[in-house]
Coordinates of C-alpha atoms and ligand atoms in Angstrom, one line a residue:
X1 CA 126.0 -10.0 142.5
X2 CA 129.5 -10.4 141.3
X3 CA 130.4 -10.8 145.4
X4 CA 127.9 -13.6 145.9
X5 CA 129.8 -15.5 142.9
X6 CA 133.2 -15.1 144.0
X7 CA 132.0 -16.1 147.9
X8 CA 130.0 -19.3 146.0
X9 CA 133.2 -20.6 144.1
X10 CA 135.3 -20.1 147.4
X11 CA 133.0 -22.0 149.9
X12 CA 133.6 -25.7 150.7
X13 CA 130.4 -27.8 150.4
X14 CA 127.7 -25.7 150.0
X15 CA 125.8 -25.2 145.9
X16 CA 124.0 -21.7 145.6
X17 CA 121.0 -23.2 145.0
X18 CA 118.3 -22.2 147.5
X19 CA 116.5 -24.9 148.8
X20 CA 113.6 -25.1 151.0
X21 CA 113.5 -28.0 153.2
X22 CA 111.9 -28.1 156.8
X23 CA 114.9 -30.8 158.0
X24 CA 117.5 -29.5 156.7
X25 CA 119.8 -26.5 158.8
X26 CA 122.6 -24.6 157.5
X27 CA 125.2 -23.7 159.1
X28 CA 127.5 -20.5 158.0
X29 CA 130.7 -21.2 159.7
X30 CA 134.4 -20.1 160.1
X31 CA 135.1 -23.3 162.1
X32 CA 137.5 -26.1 160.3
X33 CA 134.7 -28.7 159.0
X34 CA 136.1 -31.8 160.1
X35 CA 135.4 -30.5 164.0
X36 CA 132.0 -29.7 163.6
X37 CA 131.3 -32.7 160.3
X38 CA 131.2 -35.5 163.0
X39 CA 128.8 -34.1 165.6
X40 CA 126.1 -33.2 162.7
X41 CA 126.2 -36.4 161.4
X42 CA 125.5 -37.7 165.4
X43 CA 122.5 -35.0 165.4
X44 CA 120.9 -36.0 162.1
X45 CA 121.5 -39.8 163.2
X46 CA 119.3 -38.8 166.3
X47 CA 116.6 -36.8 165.1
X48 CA 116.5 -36.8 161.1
X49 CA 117.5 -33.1 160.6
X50 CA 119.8 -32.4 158.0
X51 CA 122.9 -30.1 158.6
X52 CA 125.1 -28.9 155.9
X53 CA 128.3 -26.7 156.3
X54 CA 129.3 -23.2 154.8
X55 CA 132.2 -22.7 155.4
X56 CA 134.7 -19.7 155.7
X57 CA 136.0 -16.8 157.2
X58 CA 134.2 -15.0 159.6
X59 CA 134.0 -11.4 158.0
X60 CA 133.1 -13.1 154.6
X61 CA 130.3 -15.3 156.2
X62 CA 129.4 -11.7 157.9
X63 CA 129.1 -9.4 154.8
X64 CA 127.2 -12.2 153.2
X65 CA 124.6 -13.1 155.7
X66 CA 124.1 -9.6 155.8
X67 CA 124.1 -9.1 152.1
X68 CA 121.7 -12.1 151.7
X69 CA 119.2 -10.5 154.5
X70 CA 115.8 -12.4 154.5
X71 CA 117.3 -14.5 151.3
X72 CA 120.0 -15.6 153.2
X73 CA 120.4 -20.1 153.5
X74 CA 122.1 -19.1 156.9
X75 CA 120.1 -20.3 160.0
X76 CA 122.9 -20.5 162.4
X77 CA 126.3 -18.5 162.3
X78 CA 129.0 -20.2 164.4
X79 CA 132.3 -18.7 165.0
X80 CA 134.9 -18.3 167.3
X81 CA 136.1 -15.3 169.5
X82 CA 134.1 -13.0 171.4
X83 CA 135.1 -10.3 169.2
X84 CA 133.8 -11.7 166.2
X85 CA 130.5 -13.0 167.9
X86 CA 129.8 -9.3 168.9
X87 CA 130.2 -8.0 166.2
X88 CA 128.0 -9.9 164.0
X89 CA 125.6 -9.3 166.4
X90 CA 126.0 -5.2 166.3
X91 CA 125.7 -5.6 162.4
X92 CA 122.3 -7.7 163.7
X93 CA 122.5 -10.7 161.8
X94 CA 121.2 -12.6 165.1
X95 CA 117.7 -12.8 165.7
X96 CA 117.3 -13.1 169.9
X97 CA 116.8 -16.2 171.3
X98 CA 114.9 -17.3 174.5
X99 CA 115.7 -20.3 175.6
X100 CA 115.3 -21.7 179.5
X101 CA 118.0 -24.9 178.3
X102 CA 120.2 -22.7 176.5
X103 CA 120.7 -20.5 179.6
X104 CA 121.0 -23.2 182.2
X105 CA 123.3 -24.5 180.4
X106 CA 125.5 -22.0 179.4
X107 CA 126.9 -19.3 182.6
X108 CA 125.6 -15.6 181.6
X109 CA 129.1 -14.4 181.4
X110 CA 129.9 -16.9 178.1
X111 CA 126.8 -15.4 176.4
X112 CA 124.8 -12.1 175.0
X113 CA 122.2 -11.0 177.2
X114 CA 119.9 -11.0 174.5
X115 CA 120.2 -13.9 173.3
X116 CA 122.0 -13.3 170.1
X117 CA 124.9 -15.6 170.6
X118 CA 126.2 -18.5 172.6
X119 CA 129.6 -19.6 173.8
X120 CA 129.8 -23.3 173.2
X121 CA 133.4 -24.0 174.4
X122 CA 135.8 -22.2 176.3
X123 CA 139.1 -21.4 175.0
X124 CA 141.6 -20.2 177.5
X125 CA 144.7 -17.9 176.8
X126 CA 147.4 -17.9 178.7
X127 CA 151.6 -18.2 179.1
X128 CA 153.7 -21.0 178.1
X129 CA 157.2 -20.8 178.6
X130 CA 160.3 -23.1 178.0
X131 CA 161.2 -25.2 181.0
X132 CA 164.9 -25.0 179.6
X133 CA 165.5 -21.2 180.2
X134 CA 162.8 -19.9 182.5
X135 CA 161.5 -21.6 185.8
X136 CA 157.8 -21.3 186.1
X137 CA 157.5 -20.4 189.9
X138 CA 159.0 -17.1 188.5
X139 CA 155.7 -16.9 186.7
X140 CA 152.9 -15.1 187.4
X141 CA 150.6 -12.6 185.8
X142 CA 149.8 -11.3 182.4
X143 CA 150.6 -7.9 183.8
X144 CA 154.1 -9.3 184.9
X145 CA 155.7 -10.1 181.9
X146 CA 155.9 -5.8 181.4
X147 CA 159.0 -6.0 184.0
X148 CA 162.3 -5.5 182.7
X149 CA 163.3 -9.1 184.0
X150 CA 161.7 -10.7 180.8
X151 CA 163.8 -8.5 179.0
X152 CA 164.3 -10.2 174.8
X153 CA 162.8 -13.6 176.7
X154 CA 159.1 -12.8 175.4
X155 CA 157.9 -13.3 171.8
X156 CA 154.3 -12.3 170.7
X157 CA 151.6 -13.3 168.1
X158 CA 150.6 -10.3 166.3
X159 CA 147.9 -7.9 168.1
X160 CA 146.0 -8.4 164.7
X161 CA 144.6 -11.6 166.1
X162 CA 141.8 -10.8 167.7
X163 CA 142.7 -13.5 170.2
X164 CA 144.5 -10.8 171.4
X165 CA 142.8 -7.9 171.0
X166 CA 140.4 -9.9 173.2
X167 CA 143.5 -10.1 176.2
X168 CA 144.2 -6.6 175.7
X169 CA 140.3 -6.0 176.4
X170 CA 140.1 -7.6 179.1
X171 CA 142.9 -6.1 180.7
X172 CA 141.6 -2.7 179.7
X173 CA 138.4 -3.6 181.4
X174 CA 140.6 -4.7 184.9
X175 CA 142.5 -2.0 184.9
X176 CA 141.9 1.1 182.5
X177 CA 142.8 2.2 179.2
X178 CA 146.2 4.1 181.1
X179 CA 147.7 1.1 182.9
X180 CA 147.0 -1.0 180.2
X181 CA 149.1 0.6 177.8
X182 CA 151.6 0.6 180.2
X183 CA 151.5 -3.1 180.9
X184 CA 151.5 -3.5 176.5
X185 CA 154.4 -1.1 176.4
X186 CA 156.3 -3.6 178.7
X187 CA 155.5 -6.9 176.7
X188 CA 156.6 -4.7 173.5
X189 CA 160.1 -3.7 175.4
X190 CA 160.7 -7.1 176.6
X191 CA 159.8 -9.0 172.7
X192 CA 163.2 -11.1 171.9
X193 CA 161.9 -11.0 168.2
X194 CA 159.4 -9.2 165.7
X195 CA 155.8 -10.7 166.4
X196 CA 154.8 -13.4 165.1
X197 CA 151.7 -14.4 162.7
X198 CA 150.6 -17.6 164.3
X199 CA 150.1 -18.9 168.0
X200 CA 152.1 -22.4 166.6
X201 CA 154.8 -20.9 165.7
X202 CA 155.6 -18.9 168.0
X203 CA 155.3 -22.2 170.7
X204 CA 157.6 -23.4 168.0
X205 CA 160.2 -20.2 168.6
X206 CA 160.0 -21.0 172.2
X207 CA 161.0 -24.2 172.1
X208 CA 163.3 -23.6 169.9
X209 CA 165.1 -21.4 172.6
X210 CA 164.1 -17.8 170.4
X211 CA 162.4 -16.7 173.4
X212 CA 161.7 -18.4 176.8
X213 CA 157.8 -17.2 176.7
X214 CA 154.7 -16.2 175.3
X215 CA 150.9 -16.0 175.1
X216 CA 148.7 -18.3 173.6
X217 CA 145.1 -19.9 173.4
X218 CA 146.0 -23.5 175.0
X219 CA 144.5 -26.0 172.2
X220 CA 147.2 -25.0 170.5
X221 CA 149.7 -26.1 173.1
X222 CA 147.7 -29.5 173.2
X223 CA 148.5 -30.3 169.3
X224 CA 151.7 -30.3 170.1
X225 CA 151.6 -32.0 173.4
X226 CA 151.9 -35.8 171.9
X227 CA 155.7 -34.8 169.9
X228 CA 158.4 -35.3 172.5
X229 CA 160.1 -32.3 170.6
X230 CA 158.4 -30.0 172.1
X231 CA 158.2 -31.2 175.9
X232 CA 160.0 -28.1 177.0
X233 CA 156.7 -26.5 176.7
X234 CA 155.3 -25.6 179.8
X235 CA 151.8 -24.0 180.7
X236 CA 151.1 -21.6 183.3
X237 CA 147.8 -20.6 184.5
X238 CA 148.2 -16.6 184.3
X239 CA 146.8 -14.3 186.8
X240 CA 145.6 -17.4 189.4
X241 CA 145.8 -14.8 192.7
X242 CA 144.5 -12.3 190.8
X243 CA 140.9 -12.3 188.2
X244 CA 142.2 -15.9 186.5
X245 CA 143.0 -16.5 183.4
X246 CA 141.4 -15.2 180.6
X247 CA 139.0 -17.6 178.6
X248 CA 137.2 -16.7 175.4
X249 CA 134.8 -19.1 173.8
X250 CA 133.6 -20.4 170.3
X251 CA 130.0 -19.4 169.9
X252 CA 126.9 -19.4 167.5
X253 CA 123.9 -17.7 167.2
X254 CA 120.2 -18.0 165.1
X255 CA 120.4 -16.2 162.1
X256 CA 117.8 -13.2 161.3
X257 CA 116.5 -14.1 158.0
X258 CA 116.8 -17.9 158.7
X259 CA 113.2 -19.6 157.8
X260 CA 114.0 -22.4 160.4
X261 CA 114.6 -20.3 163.8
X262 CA 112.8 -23.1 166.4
X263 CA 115.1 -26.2 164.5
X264 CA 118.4 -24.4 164.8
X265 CA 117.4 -23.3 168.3
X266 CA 116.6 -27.1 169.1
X267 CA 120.2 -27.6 167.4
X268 CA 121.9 -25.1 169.6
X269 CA 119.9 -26.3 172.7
X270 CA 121.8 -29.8 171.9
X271 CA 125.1 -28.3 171.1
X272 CA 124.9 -27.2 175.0
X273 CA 123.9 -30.8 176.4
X274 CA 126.2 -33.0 178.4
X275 CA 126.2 -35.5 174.9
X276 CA 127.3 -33.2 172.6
X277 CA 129.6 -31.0 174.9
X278 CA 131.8 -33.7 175.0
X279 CA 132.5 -33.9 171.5
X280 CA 132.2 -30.3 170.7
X281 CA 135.1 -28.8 173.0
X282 CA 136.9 -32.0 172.7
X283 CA 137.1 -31.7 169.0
X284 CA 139.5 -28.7 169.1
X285 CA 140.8 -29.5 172.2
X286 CA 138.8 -26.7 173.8
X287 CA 136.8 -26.6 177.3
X288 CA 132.9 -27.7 177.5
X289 CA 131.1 -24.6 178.7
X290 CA 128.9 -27.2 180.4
X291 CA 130.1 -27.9 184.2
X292 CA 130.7 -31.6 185.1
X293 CA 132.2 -32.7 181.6
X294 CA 135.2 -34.4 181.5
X295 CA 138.2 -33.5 179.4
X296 CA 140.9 -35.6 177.5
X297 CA 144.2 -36.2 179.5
X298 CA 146.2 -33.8 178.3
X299 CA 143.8 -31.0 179.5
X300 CA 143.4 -33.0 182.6
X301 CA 147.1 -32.8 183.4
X302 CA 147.4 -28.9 183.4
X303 CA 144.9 -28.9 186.2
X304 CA 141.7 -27.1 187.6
X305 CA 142.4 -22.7 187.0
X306 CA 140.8 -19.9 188.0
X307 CA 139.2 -17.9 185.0
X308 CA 138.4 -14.5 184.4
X309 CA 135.1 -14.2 184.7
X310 CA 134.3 -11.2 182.5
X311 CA 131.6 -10.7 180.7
X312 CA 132.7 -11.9 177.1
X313 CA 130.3 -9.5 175.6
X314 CA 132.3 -6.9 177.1
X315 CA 135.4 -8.3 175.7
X316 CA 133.7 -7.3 172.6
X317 CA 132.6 -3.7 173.1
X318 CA 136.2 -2.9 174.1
X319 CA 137.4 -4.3 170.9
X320 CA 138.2 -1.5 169.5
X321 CA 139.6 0.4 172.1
X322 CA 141.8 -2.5 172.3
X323 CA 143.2 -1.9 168.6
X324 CA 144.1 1.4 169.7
X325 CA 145.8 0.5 172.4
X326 CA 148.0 -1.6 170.8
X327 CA 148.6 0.7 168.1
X328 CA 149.7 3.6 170.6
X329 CA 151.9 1.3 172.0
X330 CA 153.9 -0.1 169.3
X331 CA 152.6 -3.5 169.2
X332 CA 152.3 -4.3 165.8
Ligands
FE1 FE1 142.7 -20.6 166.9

């Protein structure tokens, strides 16, 4: 009990009073409010439903939709990462959906097979370098940046993040749990500097001229795109000859003990359409999972890539082999 009060007094804008109302959806989220505020305002403008926010972090939202069980306020958990999405659904907090629009809408290797979760944009990761030391047609894979050449010119956000813990997966997944060390081992020989805790700053070290290059999920890269100090950025798509580049998505899923399962599957459905797409990926600077939807210009000027088209789910089962990995070869 005392956990449910100490989660209540943290969340943003949600009482713990229990309501029961047939229009109105909740939302248990990790995703920054004021992305995903404007888009439920358009959806209860458009069909009357009410949609509040829970927000917080994803392992907090986790225990307590699981905590809460058939009690639980949740009717749709949306997060981010592949990681995270599967496992919420291995501590089965999703009910499985079927649903014809969902999967049209959404290609099978951005979603669970059963139907537990979603991916409703696309985030890709991949290297940015500093167009004042390192020339980018010496650029190439992820694999690459092991060789001695990029000896102290690569700095690293921490393999905490499961951003990438999610790389490292799908590299395991390409290439085995051997060569992938090897490949880690590399990127940990060639760091100009001690990891770092956020994907901003180390774009910030890089342009500072700390390191010539890194790895990072591109929105990121886009904040900063509009601030003349940091137009030495440059991106390049990794692995283009190779799989592509590896893409990871934000993603929801109906809750278990949720009361309203067919109105947050209508919500979902609509989160995948053309009209909300826009907005949804936009938001965060992110890519529509939907084909055929435009993106802002400063996603528009890195140009069509080639992605990795792994199986996200599987990006998820290797998780933990992933944190091994990382551990055995020193990257912190
Ligand atoms: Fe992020």
């Amino acid at each position: 009990m005392q956990y449910i009060k100490l989660l209540c007094l943290s969340v943003l804008l949600v009482s713990c009073s229990k309501e029961n109302d047939e229009n109105l959806l909740t939302i248990y989220t990790s995703r920054q409010p004021q992305l995903i505020e404007p888009l439920m305002e358009q959806y209860t403008e458009k069909t009357g439903i009410k949609v509040r926010l829970l927000s917080g972090k994803a392992p907090e939202l986790m225990e307590r939709i699981s905590v809460e069980g058939e009690e639980t306020k949740a009717d749709i958990f949306m997060t981010v990462d592949a990681g995270v999405l599967w496992q919420a659904g291995e501590r089965g907090i999703f009910e499985n959906v079927e649903s014809e629009m969902l999967n049209n809408n959404i290609p099978e290797h951005l979603r669970d097979m059963d139907g537990k979760w979603f991916g409703l944009s696309k985030r890709a990761r991949t290297i940015v370098y500093s167009s004042d030391n390192i020339s980018g047609s010496d650029l190439s894979t992820y694999e690459n940046l092991a060789y001695p050449t990029w000896s102290n010119k690569l700095c690293l956000r921490t393999s905490k993040k499961v951003y990438n813990r999610s790389l490292i997966a799908s590299m395991i997944d390409a290439h085995g749990y051997e060569r992938t060390k090897k490949v880690v081992q590399g990127w940990v020989n060639n760091l100009a500097t001690e990891v770092f805790s956020s994907d901003t700053q180390v774009l910030k070290a890089v342009s500072a001229g700390q390191c010539g290059i890194t790895i990072v999920n591109t929105y990121y890269l886009a904040r900063l795109a509009d601030d003349p100090q940091y137009s030495n950025l440059k991106l390049h798509w990794a692995n283009q000859d190779g799989r592509g580049t590896h893409v990871n998505i934000s993603g929801a899923g109906v809750v278990k003990g949720s009361n309203n399962k067919a109105k947050a599957v209508k919500l979902l459905e609509w989160l995948s359409s053309a009209e909300a797409q826009e907005v949804y990926a936009g938001a965060n600077k992110e890519f529509p999972v939907l084909k055929g939807i435009k993106v802002g210009q400063t996603l528009s000027n890195w140009g069509d890539f080639k992605e990795d088209l792994i199986s996200v789910e599987k990006l998820g089962s290797l998780q933990k082999e992933a944190v091994l990995l990382a551990q055995e070869a020193g990257y912190k």
